[in-house]
Amino acid sequence: MIDQEMPTENQPTARIKAANALNSIQKISSTAAKVERELMPADYEELANLYRLVRVELNSLYELLGQKEKEKYYGYFVAVTAYEKKIAEGVYNPDLDGVLKFDYDDK
């Protein structure tokens, strides 16, 4: 994606931010895998903070995109944000809300 959709001048920064996001995702996975008991509030907080770091890095990647690519991915951002809000409010129902699906056509 970086080589094809990111403006050339933003690619070095994008590579660093993408690596940071992937490292944070890996940290979420390894942190969750270590838990051998019921999650406690401190665990939720740690995982939420790691997820926040992922979102910050992904948002900063988005800001490096050109306008055409921003328009392409904007719908994804809105859908994920709505999904997260429902999860946080405890009102997400997969039977009613379905699952996130994205079809991107080159526009």
Short mmCIF file of N, CA and C in Angstrom, two decimals:
data_model
loop_
_atom_site.label_atom_id
_atom_site.label_comp_id
_atom_site.label_asym_id
_atom_site.label_seq_id
_atom_site.Cartn_x
_atom_site.Cartn_y
_atom_site.Cartn_z
N MET A 1 0.82 -1.18 0.00
CA MET A 1 0.00 0.00 0.00
C MET A 1 0.87 1.26 0.00
N ILE A 2 1.91 1.26 0.80
CA ILE A 2 2.75 2.46 0.91
C ILE A 2 3.38 2.78 -0.43
N ASP A 3 3.91 1.78 -1.12
CA ASP A 3 4.57 2.02 -2.40
C ASP A 3 3.59 2.47 -3.48
N GLN A 4 2.35 2.01 -3.43
CA GLN A 4 1.40 2.32 -4.49
C GLN A 4 0.50 3.53 -4.18
N GLU A 5 0.18 3.77 -2.93
CA GLU A 5 -0.83 4.78 -2.63
C GLU A 5 -0.34 5.98 -1.83
N MET A 6 0.87 5.92 -1.35
CA MET A 6 1.40 7.01 -0.56
C MET A 6 2.26 7.90 -1.45
N PRO A 7 2.11 9.22 -1.35
CA PRO A 7 3.00 10.10 -2.12
C PRO A 7 4.46 9.79 -1.79
N THR A 8 5.30 9.82 -2.80
CA THR A 8 6.71 9.43 -2.66
C THR A 8 7.39 10.15 -1.50
N GLU A 9 7.13 11.43 -1.35
CA GLU A 9 7.81 12.19 -0.29
C GLU A 9 7.37 11.76 1.11
N ASN A 10 6.22 11.09 1.24
CA ASN A 10 5.72 10.65 2.54
C ASN A 10 6.05 9.19 2.85
N GLN A 11 6.62 8.47 1.89
CA GLN A 11 6.85 7.04 2.06
C GLN A 11 7.81 6.70 3.20
N PRO A 12 8.92 7.40 3.37
CA PRO A 12 9.81 7.03 4.50
C PRO A 12 9.11 7.16 5.85
N THR A 13 8.40 8.24 6.06
CA THR A 13 7.66 8.44 7.31
C THR A 13 6.56 7.40 7.45
N ALA A 14 5.88 7.10 6.36
CA ALA A 14 4.80 6.11 6.39
C ALA A 14 5.32 4.73 6.78
N ARG A 15 6.49 4.37 6.29
CA ARG A 15 7.07 3.06 6.65
C ARG A 15 7.33 2.97 8.16
N ILE A 16 7.83 4.03 8.73
CA ILE A 16 8.09 4.05 10.18
C ILE A 16 6.79 3.94 10.95
N LYS A 17 5.79 4.73 10.54
CA LYS A 17 4.49 4.71 11.24
C LYS A 17 3.80 3.36 11.08
N ALA A 18 3.90 2.76 9.91
CA ALA A 18 3.29 1.44 9.70
C ALA A 18 3.98 0.39 10.59
N ALA A 19 5.29 0.45 10.67
CA ALA A 19 6.01 -0.49 11.54
C ALA A 19 5.62 -0.29 13.00
N ASN A 20 5.47 0.97 13.41
CA ASN A 20 5.05 1.24 14.78
C ASN A 20 3.66 0.66 15.05
N ALA A 21 2.75 0.82 14.10
CA ALA A 21 1.39 0.29 14.25
C ALA A 21 1.43 -1.23 14.35
N LEU A 22 2.19 -1.87 13.49
CA LEU A 22 2.28 -3.33 13.53
C LEU A 22 2.93 -3.82 14.82
N ASN A 23 3.93 -3.11 15.30
CA ASN A 23 4.55 -3.47 16.58
C ASN A 23 3.55 -3.35 17.72
N SER A 24 2.71 -2.33 17.68
CA SER A 24 1.69 -2.16 18.71
C SER A 24 0.64 -3.28 18.65
N ILE A 25 0.28 -3.68 17.43
CA ILE A 25 -0.65 -4.80 17.28
C ILE A 25 -0.02 -6.07 17.85
N GLN A 26 1.25 -6.29 17.56
CA GLN A 26 1.95 -7.45 18.10
C GLN A 26 1.98 -7.39 19.63
N LYS A 27 2.19 -6.21 20.18
CA LYS A 27 2.23 -6.05 21.64
C LYS A 27 0.86 -6.36 22.24
N ILE A 28 -0.22 -5.97 21.57
CA ILE A 28 -1.57 -6.31 22.05
C ILE A 28 -1.71 -7.83 22.09
N SER A 29 -1.31 -8.48 21.03
CA SER A 29 -1.41 -9.93 20.94
C SER A 29 -0.59 -10.62 22.03
N SER A 30 0.65 -10.22 22.19
CA SER A 30 1.51 -10.88 23.18
C SER A 30 1.04 -10.58 24.60
N THR A 31 0.55 -9.39 24.84
CA THR A 31 0.02 -9.04 26.17
C THR A 31 -1.20 -9.88 26.50
N ALA A 32 -2.12 -9.99 25.54
CA ALA A 32 -3.34 -10.77 25.76
C ALA A 32 -3.01 -12.26 25.93
N ALA A 33 -2.02 -12.74 25.20
CA ALA A 33 -1.66 -14.15 25.28
C ALA A 33 -1.07 -14.52 26.64
N LYS A 34 -0.49 -13.58 27.33
CA LYS A 34 0.11 -13.84 28.64
C LYS A 34 -0.92 -13.96 29.75
N VAL A 35 -2.12 -13.47 29.51
CA VAL A 35 -3.15 -13.47 30.56
C VAL A 35 -3.67 -14.89 30.74
N GLU A 36 -3.53 -15.39 31.95
CA GLU A 36 -3.98 -16.75 32.26
C GLU A 36 -5.07 -16.74 33.32
N ARG A 37 -5.77 -15.67 33.42
CA ARG A 37 -6.85 -15.51 34.39
C ARG A 37 -7.87 -14.57 33.78
N GLU A 38 -8.94 -14.34 34.49
CA GLU A 38 -9.94 -13.38 34.02
C GLU A 38 -9.30 -12.00 33.93
N LEU A 39 -9.63 -11.29 32.87
CA LEU A 39 -9.06 -9.95 32.72
C LEU A 39 -9.55 -9.03 33.84
N MET A 40 -8.65 -8.23 34.32
CA MET A 40 -8.94 -7.27 35.38
C MET A 40 -8.97 -5.87 34.75
N PRO A 41 -9.52 -4.90 35.48
CA PRO A 41 -9.56 -3.53 34.93
C PRO A 41 -8.21 -3.01 34.46
N ALA A 42 -7.14 -3.34 35.16
CA ALA A 42 -5.81 -2.88 34.74
C ALA A 42 -5.42 -3.50 33.39
N ASP A 43 -5.86 -4.75 33.15
CA ASP A 43 -5.59 -5.40 31.87
C ASP A 43 -6.34 -4.69 30.75
N TYR A 44 -7.60 -4.38 31.00
CA TYR A 44 -8.39 -3.66 30.00
C TYR A 44 -7.75 -2.32 29.67
N GLU A 45 -7.28 -1.64 30.70
CA GLU A 45 -6.65 -0.34 30.49
C GLU A 45 -5.38 -0.46 29.67
N GLU A 46 -4.56 -1.46 29.99
CA GLU A 46 -3.32 -1.65 29.24
C GLU A 46 -3.62 -1.97 27.78
N LEU A 47 -4.56 -2.87 27.53
CA LEU A 47 -4.91 -3.23 26.15
C LEU A 47 -5.53 -2.04 25.41
N ALA A 48 -6.37 -1.29 26.11
CA ALA A 48 -6.99 -0.11 25.48
C ALA A 48 -5.93 0.93 25.12
N ASN A 49 -4.95 1.12 25.98
CA ASN A 49 -3.89 2.08 25.69
C ASN A 49 -3.05 1.63 24.50
N LEU A 50 -2.79 0.34 24.41
CA LEU A 50 -2.06 -0.18 23.25
C LEU A 50 -2.88 0.02 21.97
N TYR A 51 -4.17 -0.24 22.05
CA TYR A 51 -5.04 -0.06 20.89
C TYR A 51 -5.09 1.42 20.48
N ARG A 52 -5.11 2.30 21.47
CA ARG A 52 -5.09 3.74 21.18
C ARG A 52 -3.85 4.10 20.40
N LEU A 53 -2.71 3.52 20.77
CA LEU A 53 -1.47 3.79 20.03
C LEU A 53 -1.59 3.34 18.57
N VAL A 54 -2.23 2.19 18.35
CA VAL A 54 -2.45 1.72 16.98
C VAL A 54 -3.29 2.73 16.22
N ARG A 55 -4.37 3.18 16.83
CA ARG A 55 -5.26 4.14 16.15
C ARG A 55 -4.54 5.44 15.84
N VAL A 56 -3.71 5.91 16.75
CA VAL A 56 -2.95 7.15 16.52
C VAL A 56 -2.01 6.97 15.33
N GLU A 57 -1.29 5.84 15.28
CA GLU A 57 -0.38 5.60 14.17
C GLU A 57 -1.14 5.46 12.85
N LEU A 58 -2.26 4.73 12.87
CA LEU A 58 -3.04 4.58 11.64
C LEU A 58 -3.61 5.91 11.17
N ASN A 59 -4.05 6.73 12.10
CA ASN A 59 -4.56 8.05 11.73
C ASN A 59 -3.44 8.91 11.14
N SER A 60 -2.26 8.82 11.70
CA SER A 60 -1.15 9.61 11.16
C SER A 60 -0.76 9.11 9.77
N LEU A 61 -0.89 7.80 9.54
CA LEU A 61 -0.68 7.27 8.18
C LEU A 61 -1.72 7.83 7.22
N TYR A 62 -2.96 7.84 7.65
CA TYR A 62 -4.05 8.36 6.83
C TYR A 62 -3.75 9.81 6.41
N GLU A 63 -3.24 10.58 7.35
CA GLU A 63 -2.95 11.99 7.07
C GLU A 63 -1.83 12.16 6.05
N LEU A 64 -1.02 11.15 5.86
CA LEU A 64 0.06 11.21 4.87
C LEU A 64 -0.40 10.87 3.46
N LEU A 65 -1.61 10.31 3.33
CA LEU A 65 -2.14 9.94 2.02
C LEU A 65 -2.46 11.17 1.18
N GLY A 66 -2.50 10.97 -0.12
CA GLY A 66 -2.98 12.02 -1.01
C GLY A 66 -4.51 12.11 -0.90
N GLN A 67 -5.08 13.15 -1.45
CA GLN A 67 -6.53 13.39 -1.32
C GLN A 67 -7.37 12.25 -1.90
N LYS A 68 -6.99 11.75 -3.06
CA LYS A 68 -7.75 10.67 -3.69
C LYS A 68 -7.79 9.43 -2.79
N GLU A 69 -6.64 9.09 -2.21
CA GLU A 69 -6.56 7.93 -1.34
C GLU A 69 -7.30 8.17 -0.03
N LYS A 70 -7.27 9.41 0.48
CA LYS A 70 -8.04 9.73 1.69
C LYS A 70 -9.52 9.51 1.45
N GLU A 71 -10.00 9.93 0.30
CA GLU A 71 -11.41 9.73 -0.03
C GLU A 71 -11.73 8.23 -0.13
N LYS A 72 -10.79 7.47 -0.66
CA LYS A 72 -10.99 6.02 -0.81
C LYS A 72 -11.17 5.35 0.55
N TYR A 73 -10.39 5.74 1.55
CA TYR A 73 -10.40 5.08 2.85
C TYR A 73 -11.28 5.75 3.89
N TYR A 74 -11.86 6.88 3.56
CA TYR A 74 -12.65 7.61 4.56
C TYR A 74 -13.84 6.78 5.06
N GLY A 75 -14.52 6.08 4.18
CA GLY A 75 -15.67 5.27 4.58
C GLY A 75 -15.28 4.20 5.58
N TYR A 76 -14.11 3.64 5.42
CA TYR A 76 -13.60 2.64 6.36
C TYR A 76 -13.45 3.27 7.74
N PHE A 77 -12.84 4.44 7.80
CA PHE A 77 -12.65 5.15 9.05
C PHE A 77 -13.99 5.38 9.76
N VAL A 78 -14.98 5.85 9.02
CA VAL A 78 -16.29 6.12 9.60
C VAL A 78 -16.93 4.84 10.12
N ALA A 79 -16.86 3.76 9.34
CA ALA A 79 -17.47 2.49 9.75
C ALA A 79 -16.79 1.92 10.99
N VAL A 80 -15.48 1.96 11.04
CA VAL A 80 -14.76 1.44 12.20
C VAL A 80 -15.07 2.28 13.44
N THR A 81 -15.12 3.58 13.28
CA THR A 81 -15.43 4.46 14.41
C THR A 81 -16.83 4.18 14.94
N ALA A 82 -17.81 4.00 14.06
CA ALA A 82 -19.17 3.68 14.49
C ALA A 82 -19.20 2.33 15.21
N TYR A 83 -18.48 1.35 14.69
CA TYR A 83 -18.39 0.03 15.30
C TYR A 83 -17.80 0.13 16.70
N GLU A 84 -16.69 0.85 16.83
CA GLU A 84 -16.04 1.00 18.13
C GLU A 84 -16.95 1.72 19.13
N LYS A 85 -17.70 2.69 18.66
CA LYS A 85 -18.61 3.41 19.55
C LYS A 85 -19.68 2.46 20.08
N LYS A 86 -20.22 1.62 19.22
CA LYS A 86 -21.24 0.66 19.67
C LYS A 86 -20.64 -0.33 20.67
N ILE A 87 -19.44 -0.79 20.40
CA ILE A 87 -18.77 -1.71 21.33
C ILE A 87 -18.60 -1.02 22.69
N ALA A 88 -18.10 0.21 22.69
CA ALA A 88 -17.85 0.94 23.93
C ALA A 88 -19.14 1.19 24.70
N GLU A 89 -20.23 1.42 23.99
CA GLU A 89 -21.51 1.69 24.64
C GLU A 89 -22.24 0.40 25.02
N GLY A 90 -21.69 -0.74 24.59
CA GLY A 90 -22.31 -2.02 24.90
C GLY A 90 -23.58 -2.29 24.13
N VAL A 91 -23.72 -1.66 22.95
CA VAL A 91 -24.94 -1.84 22.17
C VAL A 91 -24.70 -2.56 20.84
N TYR A 92 -23.49 -3.03 20.61
CA TYR A 92 -23.20 -3.74 19.36
C TYR A 92 -23.88 -5.10 19.38
N ASN A 93 -24.61 -5.40 18.32
CA ASN A 93 -25.28 -6.68 18.18
C ASN A 93 -24.94 -7.21 16.79
N PRO A 94 -24.09 -8.24 16.70
CA PRO A 94 -23.68 -8.72 15.38
C PRO A 94 -24.85 -9.24 14.54
N ASP A 95 -25.92 -9.71 15.19
CA ASP A 95 -27.09 -10.18 14.44
C ASP A 95 -27.81 -9.03 13.75
N LEU A 96 -27.82 -7.87 14.40
CA LEU A 96 -28.48 -6.70 13.81
C LEU A 96 -27.51 -5.83 13.01
N ASP A 97 -26.31 -5.65 13.56
CA ASP A 97 -25.34 -4.74 12.95
C ASP A 97 -24.49 -5.40 11.87
N GLY A 98 -24.45 -6.72 11.87
CA GLY A 98 -23.61 -7.42 10.91
C GLY A 98 -22.15 -7.27 11.25
N VAL A 99 -21.31 -7.61 10.32
CA VAL A 99 -19.87 -7.48 10.52
C VAL A 99 -19.35 -6.45 9.54
N LEU A 100 -18.21 -5.89 9.87
CA LEU A 100 -17.62 -4.89 8.99
C LEU A 100 -17.15 -5.55 7.70
N LYS A 101 -17.63 -5.04 6.59
CA LYS A 101 -17.19 -5.51 5.28
C LYS A 101 -16.89 -4.28 4.43
N PHE A 102 -15.83 -4.36 3.68
CA PHE A 102 -15.42 -3.21 2.88
C PHE A 102 -15.10 -3.68 1.47
N ASP A 103 -15.70 -3.03 0.53
CA ASP A 103 -15.39 -3.27 -0.89
C ASP A 103 -14.87 -1.95 -1.43
N TYR A 104 -13.61 -1.95 -1.82
CA TYR A 104 -13.03 -0.74 -2.37
C TYR A 104 -12.90 -0.86 -3.86
N ASP A 105 -13.57 0.03 -4.55
CA ASP A 105 -13.42 0.12 -6.00
C ASP A 105 -12.48 1.28 -6.26
N ASP A 106 -11.61 1.12 -7.21
CA ASP A 106 -10.75 2.25 -7.58
C ASP A 106 -11.62 3.30 -8.22
N LYS A 107 -11.61 4.45 -7.59
CA LYS A 107 -12.45 5.55 -8.09
C LYS A 107 -11.63 6.54 -8.86
#
